[in-house]
Short mmCIF file of C-alpha atoms (C1' of nucleotides) in Angstrom, two decimals:
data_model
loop_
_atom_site.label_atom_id
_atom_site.label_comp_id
_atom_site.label_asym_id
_atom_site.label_seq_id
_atom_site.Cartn_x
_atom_site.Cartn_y
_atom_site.Cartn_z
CA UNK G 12 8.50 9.44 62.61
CA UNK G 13 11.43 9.15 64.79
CA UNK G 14 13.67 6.39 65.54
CA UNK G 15 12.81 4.16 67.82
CA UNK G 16 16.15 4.52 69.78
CA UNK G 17 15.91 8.08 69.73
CA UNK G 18 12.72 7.94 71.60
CA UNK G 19 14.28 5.40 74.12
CA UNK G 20 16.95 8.10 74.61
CA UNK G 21 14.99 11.28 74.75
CA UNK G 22 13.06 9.65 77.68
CA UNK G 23 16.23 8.69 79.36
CA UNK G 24 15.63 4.70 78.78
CA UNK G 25 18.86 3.28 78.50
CA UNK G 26 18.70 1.36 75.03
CA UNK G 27 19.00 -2.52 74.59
CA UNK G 28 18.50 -4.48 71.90
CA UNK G 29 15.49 -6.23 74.10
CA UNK G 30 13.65 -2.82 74.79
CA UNK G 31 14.24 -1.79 70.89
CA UNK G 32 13.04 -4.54 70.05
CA UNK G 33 9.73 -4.54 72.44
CA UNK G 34 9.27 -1.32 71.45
CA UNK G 35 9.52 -1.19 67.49
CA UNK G 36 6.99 -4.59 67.88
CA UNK G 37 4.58 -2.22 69.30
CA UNK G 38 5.49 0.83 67.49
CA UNK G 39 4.89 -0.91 63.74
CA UNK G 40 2.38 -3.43 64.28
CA UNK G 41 -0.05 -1.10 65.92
CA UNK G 42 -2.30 -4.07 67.65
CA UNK G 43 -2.87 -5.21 70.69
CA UNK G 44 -0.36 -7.70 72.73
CA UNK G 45 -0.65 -9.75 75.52
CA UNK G 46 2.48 -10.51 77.06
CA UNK G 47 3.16 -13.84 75.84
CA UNK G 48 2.66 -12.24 72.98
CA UNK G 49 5.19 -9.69 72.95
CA UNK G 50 7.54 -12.38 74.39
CA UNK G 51 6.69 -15.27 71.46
CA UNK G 52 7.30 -12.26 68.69
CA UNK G 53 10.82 -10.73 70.28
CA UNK G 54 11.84 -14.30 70.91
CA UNK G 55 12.35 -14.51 67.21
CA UNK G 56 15.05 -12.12 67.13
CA UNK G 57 16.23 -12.64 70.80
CA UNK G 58 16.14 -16.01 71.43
CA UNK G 59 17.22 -15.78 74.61
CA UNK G 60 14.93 -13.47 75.94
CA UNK G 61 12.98 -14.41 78.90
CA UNK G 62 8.91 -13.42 79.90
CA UNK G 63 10.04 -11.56 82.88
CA UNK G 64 12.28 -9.04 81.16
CA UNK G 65 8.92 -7.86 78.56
CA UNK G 66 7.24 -7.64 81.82
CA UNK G 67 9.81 -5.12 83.16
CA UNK G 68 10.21 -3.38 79.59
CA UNK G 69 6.54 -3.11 79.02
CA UNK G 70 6.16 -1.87 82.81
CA UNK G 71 8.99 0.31 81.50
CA UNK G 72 7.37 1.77 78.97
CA UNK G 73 4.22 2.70 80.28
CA UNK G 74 6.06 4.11 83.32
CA UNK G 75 7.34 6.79 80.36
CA UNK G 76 4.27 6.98 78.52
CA UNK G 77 5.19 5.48 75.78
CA UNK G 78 3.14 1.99 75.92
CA UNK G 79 -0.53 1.40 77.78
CA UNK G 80 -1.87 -1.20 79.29
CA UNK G 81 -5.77 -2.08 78.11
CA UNK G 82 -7.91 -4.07 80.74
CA UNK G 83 -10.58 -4.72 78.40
CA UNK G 84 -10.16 -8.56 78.72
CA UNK G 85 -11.06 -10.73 82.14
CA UNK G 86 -8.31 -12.91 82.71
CA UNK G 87 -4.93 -10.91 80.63
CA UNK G 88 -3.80 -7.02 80.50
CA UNK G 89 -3.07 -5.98 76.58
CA UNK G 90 -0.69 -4.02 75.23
CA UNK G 91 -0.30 -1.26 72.75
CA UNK G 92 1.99 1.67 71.72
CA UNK G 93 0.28 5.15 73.06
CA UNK G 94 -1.72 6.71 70.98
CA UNK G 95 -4.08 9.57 71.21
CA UNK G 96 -7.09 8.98 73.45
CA UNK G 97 -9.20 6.13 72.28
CA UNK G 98 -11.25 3.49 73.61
CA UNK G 99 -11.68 -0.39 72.84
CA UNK G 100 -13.94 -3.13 71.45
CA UNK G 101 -13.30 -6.33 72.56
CA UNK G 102 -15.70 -9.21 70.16
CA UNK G 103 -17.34 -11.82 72.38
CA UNK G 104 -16.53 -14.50 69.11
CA UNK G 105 -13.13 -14.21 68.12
CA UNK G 106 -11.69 -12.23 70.88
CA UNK G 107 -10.06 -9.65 68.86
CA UNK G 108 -9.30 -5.87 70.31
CA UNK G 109 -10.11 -2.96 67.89
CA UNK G 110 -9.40 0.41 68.51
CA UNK G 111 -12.56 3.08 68.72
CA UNK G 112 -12.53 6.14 67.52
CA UNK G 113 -15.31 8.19 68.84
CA UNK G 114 -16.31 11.62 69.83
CA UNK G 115 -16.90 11.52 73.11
CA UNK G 116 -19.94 13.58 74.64
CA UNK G 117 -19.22 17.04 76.91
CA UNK G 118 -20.24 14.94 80.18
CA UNK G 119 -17.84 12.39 79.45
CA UNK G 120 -14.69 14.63 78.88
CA UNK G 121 -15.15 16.65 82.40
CA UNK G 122 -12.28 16.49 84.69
CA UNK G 123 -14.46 16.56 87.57
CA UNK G 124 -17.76 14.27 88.60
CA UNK G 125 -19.82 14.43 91.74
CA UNK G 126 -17.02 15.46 93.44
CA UNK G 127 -14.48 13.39 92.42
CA UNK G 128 -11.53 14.68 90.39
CA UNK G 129 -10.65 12.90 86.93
CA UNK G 130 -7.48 12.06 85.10
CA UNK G 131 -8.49 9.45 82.55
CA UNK G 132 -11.66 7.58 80.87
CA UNK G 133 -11.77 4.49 79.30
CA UNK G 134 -14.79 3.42 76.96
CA UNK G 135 -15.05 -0.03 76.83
CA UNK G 136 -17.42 -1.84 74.16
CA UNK G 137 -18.48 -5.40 74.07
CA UNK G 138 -20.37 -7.02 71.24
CA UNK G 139 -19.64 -8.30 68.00
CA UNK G 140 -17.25 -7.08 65.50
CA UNK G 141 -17.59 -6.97 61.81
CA UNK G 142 -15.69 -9.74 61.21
CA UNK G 143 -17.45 -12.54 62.94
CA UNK G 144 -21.33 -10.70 62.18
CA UNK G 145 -23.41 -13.00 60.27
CA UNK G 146 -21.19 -16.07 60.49
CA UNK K 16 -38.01 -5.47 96.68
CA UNK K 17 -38.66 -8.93 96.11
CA UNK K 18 -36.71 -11.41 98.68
CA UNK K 19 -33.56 -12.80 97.75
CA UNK K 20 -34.53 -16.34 97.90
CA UNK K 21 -37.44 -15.66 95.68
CA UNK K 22 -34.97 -14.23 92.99
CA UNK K 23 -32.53 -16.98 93.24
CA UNK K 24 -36.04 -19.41 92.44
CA UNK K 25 -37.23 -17.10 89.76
CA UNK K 26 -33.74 -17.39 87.96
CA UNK K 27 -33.90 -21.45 87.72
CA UNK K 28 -31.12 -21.38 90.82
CA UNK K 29 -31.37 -24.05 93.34
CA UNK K 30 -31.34 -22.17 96.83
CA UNK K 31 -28.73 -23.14 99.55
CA UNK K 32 -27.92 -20.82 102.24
CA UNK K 33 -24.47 -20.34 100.99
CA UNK K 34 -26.10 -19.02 98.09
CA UNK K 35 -28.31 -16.97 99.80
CA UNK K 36 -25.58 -15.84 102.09
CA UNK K 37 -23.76 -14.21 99.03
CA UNK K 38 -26.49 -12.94 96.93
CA UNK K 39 -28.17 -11.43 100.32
CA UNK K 40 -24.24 -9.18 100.65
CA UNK K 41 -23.86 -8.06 97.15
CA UNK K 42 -27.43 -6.83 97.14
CA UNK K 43 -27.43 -5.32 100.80
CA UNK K 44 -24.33 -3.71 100.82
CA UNK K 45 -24.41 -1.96 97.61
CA UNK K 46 -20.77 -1.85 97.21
CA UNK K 47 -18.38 -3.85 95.21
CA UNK K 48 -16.38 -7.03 97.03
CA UNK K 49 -13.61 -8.61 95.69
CA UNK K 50 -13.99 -12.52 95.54
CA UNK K 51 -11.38 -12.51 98.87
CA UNK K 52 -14.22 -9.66 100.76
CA UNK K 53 -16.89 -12.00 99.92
CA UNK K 54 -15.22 -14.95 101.20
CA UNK K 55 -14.40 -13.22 104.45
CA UNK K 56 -18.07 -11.40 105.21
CA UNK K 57 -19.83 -15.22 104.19
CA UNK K 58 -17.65 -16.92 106.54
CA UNK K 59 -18.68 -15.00 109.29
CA UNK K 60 -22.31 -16.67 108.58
CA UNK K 61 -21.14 -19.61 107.19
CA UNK K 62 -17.42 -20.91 108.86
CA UNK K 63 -17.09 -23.80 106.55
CA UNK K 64 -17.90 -22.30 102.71
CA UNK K 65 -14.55 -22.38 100.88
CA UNK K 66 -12.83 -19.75 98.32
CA UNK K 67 -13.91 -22.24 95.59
CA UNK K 68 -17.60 -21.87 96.49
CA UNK K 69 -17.96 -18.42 96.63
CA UNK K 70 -16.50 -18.04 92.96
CA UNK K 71 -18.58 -20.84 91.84
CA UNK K 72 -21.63 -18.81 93.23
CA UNK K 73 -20.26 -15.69 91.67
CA UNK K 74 -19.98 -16.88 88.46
CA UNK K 75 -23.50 -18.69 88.85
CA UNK K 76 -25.18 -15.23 89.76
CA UNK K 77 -23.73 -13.50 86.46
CA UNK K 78 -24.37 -16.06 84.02
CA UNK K 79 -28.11 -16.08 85.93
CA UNK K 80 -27.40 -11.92 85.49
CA UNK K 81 -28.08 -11.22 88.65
CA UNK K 82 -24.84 -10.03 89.30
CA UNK K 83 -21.92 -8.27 87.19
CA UNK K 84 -18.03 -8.42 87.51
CA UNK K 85 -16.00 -5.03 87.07
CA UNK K 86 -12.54 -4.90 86.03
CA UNK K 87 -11.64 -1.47 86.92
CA UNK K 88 -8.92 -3.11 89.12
CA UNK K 89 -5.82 -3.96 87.35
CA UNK K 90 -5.14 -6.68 89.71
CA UNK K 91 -8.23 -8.45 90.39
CA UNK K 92 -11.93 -8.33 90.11
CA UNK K 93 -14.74 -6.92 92.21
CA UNK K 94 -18.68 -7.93 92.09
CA UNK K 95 -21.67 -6.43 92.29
CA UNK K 96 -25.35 -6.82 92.76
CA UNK K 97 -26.95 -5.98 89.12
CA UNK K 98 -27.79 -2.58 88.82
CA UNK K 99 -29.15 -0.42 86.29
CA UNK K 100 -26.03 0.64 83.50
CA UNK K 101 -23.68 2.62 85.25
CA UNK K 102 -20.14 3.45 85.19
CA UNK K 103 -16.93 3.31 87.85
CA UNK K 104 -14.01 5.25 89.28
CA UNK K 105 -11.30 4.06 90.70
CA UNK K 106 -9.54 6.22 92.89
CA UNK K 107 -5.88 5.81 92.68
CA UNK K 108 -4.90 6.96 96.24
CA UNK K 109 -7.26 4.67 98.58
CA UNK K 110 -8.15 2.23 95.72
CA UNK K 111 -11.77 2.53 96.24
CA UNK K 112 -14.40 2.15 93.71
CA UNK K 113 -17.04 4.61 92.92
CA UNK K 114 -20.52 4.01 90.87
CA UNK K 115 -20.79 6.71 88.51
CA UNK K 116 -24.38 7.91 87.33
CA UNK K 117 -24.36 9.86 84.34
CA UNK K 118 -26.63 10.02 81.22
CA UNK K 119 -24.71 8.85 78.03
CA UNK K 120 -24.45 10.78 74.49
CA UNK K 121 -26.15 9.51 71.58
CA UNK K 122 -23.42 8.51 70.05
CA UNK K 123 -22.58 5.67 73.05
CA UNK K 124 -25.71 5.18 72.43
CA UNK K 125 -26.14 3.56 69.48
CA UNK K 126 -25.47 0.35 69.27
CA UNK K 127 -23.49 0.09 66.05
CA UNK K 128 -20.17 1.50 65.72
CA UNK K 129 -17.48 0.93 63.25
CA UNK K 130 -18.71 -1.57 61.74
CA UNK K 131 -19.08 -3.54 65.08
CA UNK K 132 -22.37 -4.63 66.94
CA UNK K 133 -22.41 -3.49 70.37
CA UNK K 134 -24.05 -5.09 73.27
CA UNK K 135 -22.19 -2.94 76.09
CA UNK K 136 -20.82 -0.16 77.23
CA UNK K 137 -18.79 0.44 79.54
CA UNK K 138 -17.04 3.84 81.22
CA UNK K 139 -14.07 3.73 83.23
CA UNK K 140 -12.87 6.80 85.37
CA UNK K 141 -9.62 7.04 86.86
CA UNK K 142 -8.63 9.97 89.02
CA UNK K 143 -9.01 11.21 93.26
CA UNK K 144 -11.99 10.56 94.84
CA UNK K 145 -13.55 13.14 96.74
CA UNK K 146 -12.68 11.60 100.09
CA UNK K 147 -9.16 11.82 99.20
CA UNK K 148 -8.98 15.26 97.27
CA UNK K 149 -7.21 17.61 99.28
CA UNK K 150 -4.95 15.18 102.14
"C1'" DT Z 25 39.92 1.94 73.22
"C1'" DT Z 26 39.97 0.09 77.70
"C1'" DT Z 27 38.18 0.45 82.27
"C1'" DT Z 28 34.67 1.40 85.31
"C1'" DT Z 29 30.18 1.51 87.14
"C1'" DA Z 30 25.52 1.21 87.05
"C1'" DT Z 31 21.87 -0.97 85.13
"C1'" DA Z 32 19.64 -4.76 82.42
"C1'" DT Z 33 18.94 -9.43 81.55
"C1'" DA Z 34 18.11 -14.51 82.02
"C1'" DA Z 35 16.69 -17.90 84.65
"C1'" DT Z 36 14.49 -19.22 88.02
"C1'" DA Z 37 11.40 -19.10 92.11
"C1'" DA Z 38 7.57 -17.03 94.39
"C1'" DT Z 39 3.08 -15.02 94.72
"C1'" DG Z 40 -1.67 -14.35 94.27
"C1'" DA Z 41 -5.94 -14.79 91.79
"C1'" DT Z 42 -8.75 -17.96 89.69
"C1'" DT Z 43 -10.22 -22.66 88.06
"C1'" DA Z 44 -10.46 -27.77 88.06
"C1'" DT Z 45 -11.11 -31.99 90.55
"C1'" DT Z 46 -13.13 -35.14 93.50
"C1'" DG Z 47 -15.39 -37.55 97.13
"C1'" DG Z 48 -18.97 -37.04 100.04
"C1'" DA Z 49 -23.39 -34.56 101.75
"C1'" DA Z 50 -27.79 -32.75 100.90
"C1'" DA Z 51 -31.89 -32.12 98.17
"C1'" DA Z 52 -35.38 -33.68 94.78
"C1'" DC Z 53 -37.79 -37.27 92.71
"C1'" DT Z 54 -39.93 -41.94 92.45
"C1'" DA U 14 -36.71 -45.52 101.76
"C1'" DG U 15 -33.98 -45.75 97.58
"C1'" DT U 16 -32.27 -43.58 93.55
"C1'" DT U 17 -30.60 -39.75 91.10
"C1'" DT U 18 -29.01 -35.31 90.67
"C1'" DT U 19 -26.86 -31.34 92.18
"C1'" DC U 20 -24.00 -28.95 95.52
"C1'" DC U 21 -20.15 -28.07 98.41
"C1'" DA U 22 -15.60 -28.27 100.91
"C1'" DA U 23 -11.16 -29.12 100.50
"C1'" DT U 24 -7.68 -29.50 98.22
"C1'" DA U 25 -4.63 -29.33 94.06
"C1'" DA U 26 -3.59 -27.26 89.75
"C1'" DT U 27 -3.08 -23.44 86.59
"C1'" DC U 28 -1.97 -19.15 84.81
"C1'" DA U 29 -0.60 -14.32 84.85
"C1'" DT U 30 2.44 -11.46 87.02
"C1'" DT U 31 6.29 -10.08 90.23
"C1'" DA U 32 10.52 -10.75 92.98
"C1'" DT U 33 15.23 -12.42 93.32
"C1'" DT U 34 19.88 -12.88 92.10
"C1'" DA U 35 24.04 -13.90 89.70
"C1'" DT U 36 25.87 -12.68 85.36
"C1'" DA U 37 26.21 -9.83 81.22
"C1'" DT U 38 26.31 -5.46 78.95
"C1'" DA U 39 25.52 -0.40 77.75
"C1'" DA U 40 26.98 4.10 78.61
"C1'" DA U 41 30.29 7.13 80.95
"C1'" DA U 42 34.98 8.00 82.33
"C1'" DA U 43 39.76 7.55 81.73
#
DNA sequence: TTTTTATATAATAATGATTATTGGAAAACT
DNA sequence: AGTTTTCCAATAATCATTATTATATAAAAA
């Protein structure tokens, strides 16, 4: 895999020791952050760090395609590093987001539905995940 | 169709006409409102009903599942009179929302994936919409 | 390496959606 | 009618996100 700063670079993102750091967070622990998330974890090597600059790098970053944002919860967007396609569970217990890997069927994957012209789908599942089943 | 108030009664909810008022828009107007639009087309019935209200009603006709609250929006959420499952596009030019009708594979089907029990499904579509294709 | 220049950051403040509170009004029950 | 319960309006409060701005810093130029 390449370095994290060489992706910065070869997207023309100037590189700063905030946005590596944002970035490897999501690059190497591949879950899902909130913000205040991504802000508590980078504050530990950047103390001085402040919520509104992940906002900017994480808007940043999904400007160049290299983060997404997941709406799957009500009240607070998620983030993650891109991947390929995939969709999201989101467990009515704990509250946990898990990626899901699924095959998606023919009428799902057209680019085109009554009439309307399609760039992206989003599958997202509510229920229980295994974790929190028979508790 | 049975009448609204009737509903409201069947469901165990106590009927005021502010009640009524919102529950009678979401399921005459089959579109989606955001909490603000249904705020704005009440008043016009009912001058004095506050903000507050009509998201205490809201959330009162989804517990009761009467109604359902879509997230498509990044920004904020729009509501619905309960329909049969469906699925929504969001057109990213004139930010309108779209129902989408269309008969799901097997596998979104089941209602066991990964490991994880699911009790929903939801499809997303981003893209044009047909009113804006071609401007 | 130093200087330059543009951009990024920190530290607020501001905004906008949603939720909590509270006192008083209306409905249901006795 | 009197009592109890629930509802509602009118804030105020909260929480996520965005805008602002003065200072700091990375990359480019000298």
């Amino acid at each position: 895999m390449k370095k994290a700063a060489t992706v910065l670079k070869s997207n023309s993102i100037r590189v700063t020791p905030q946005r590596l750091g944002v970035y490897k967070l999501l690059r190497e622990e591949k879950r899902h952050f909130s913000a205040e998330e991504v802000y508590a974890k980078v504050k530990n090597h950047f103390p001085a760090i402040s919520l509104a600059t992940v906002y900017s790098i994480l808007e940043l970053l999904k400007e160049k395609d290299l983060a997404s944002e997941v709406r799957i919860n009500l009240d607070k967007a998620s983030f993650e590093a891109k991947k390929n396609e995939h969709h999201h569970f989101l467990c009515k217990k704990c509250g946990e987001i898990f990626d899901i890997h699924i095959e998606l069927c023919p009428t799902l994957k057209r680019r085109e539905t009554q009439g309307h012209s399609i760039d992206k789908f989003q599958g997202y599942f509510y229920g229980v995940c295994k974790n929190c089943r028979g508790k």
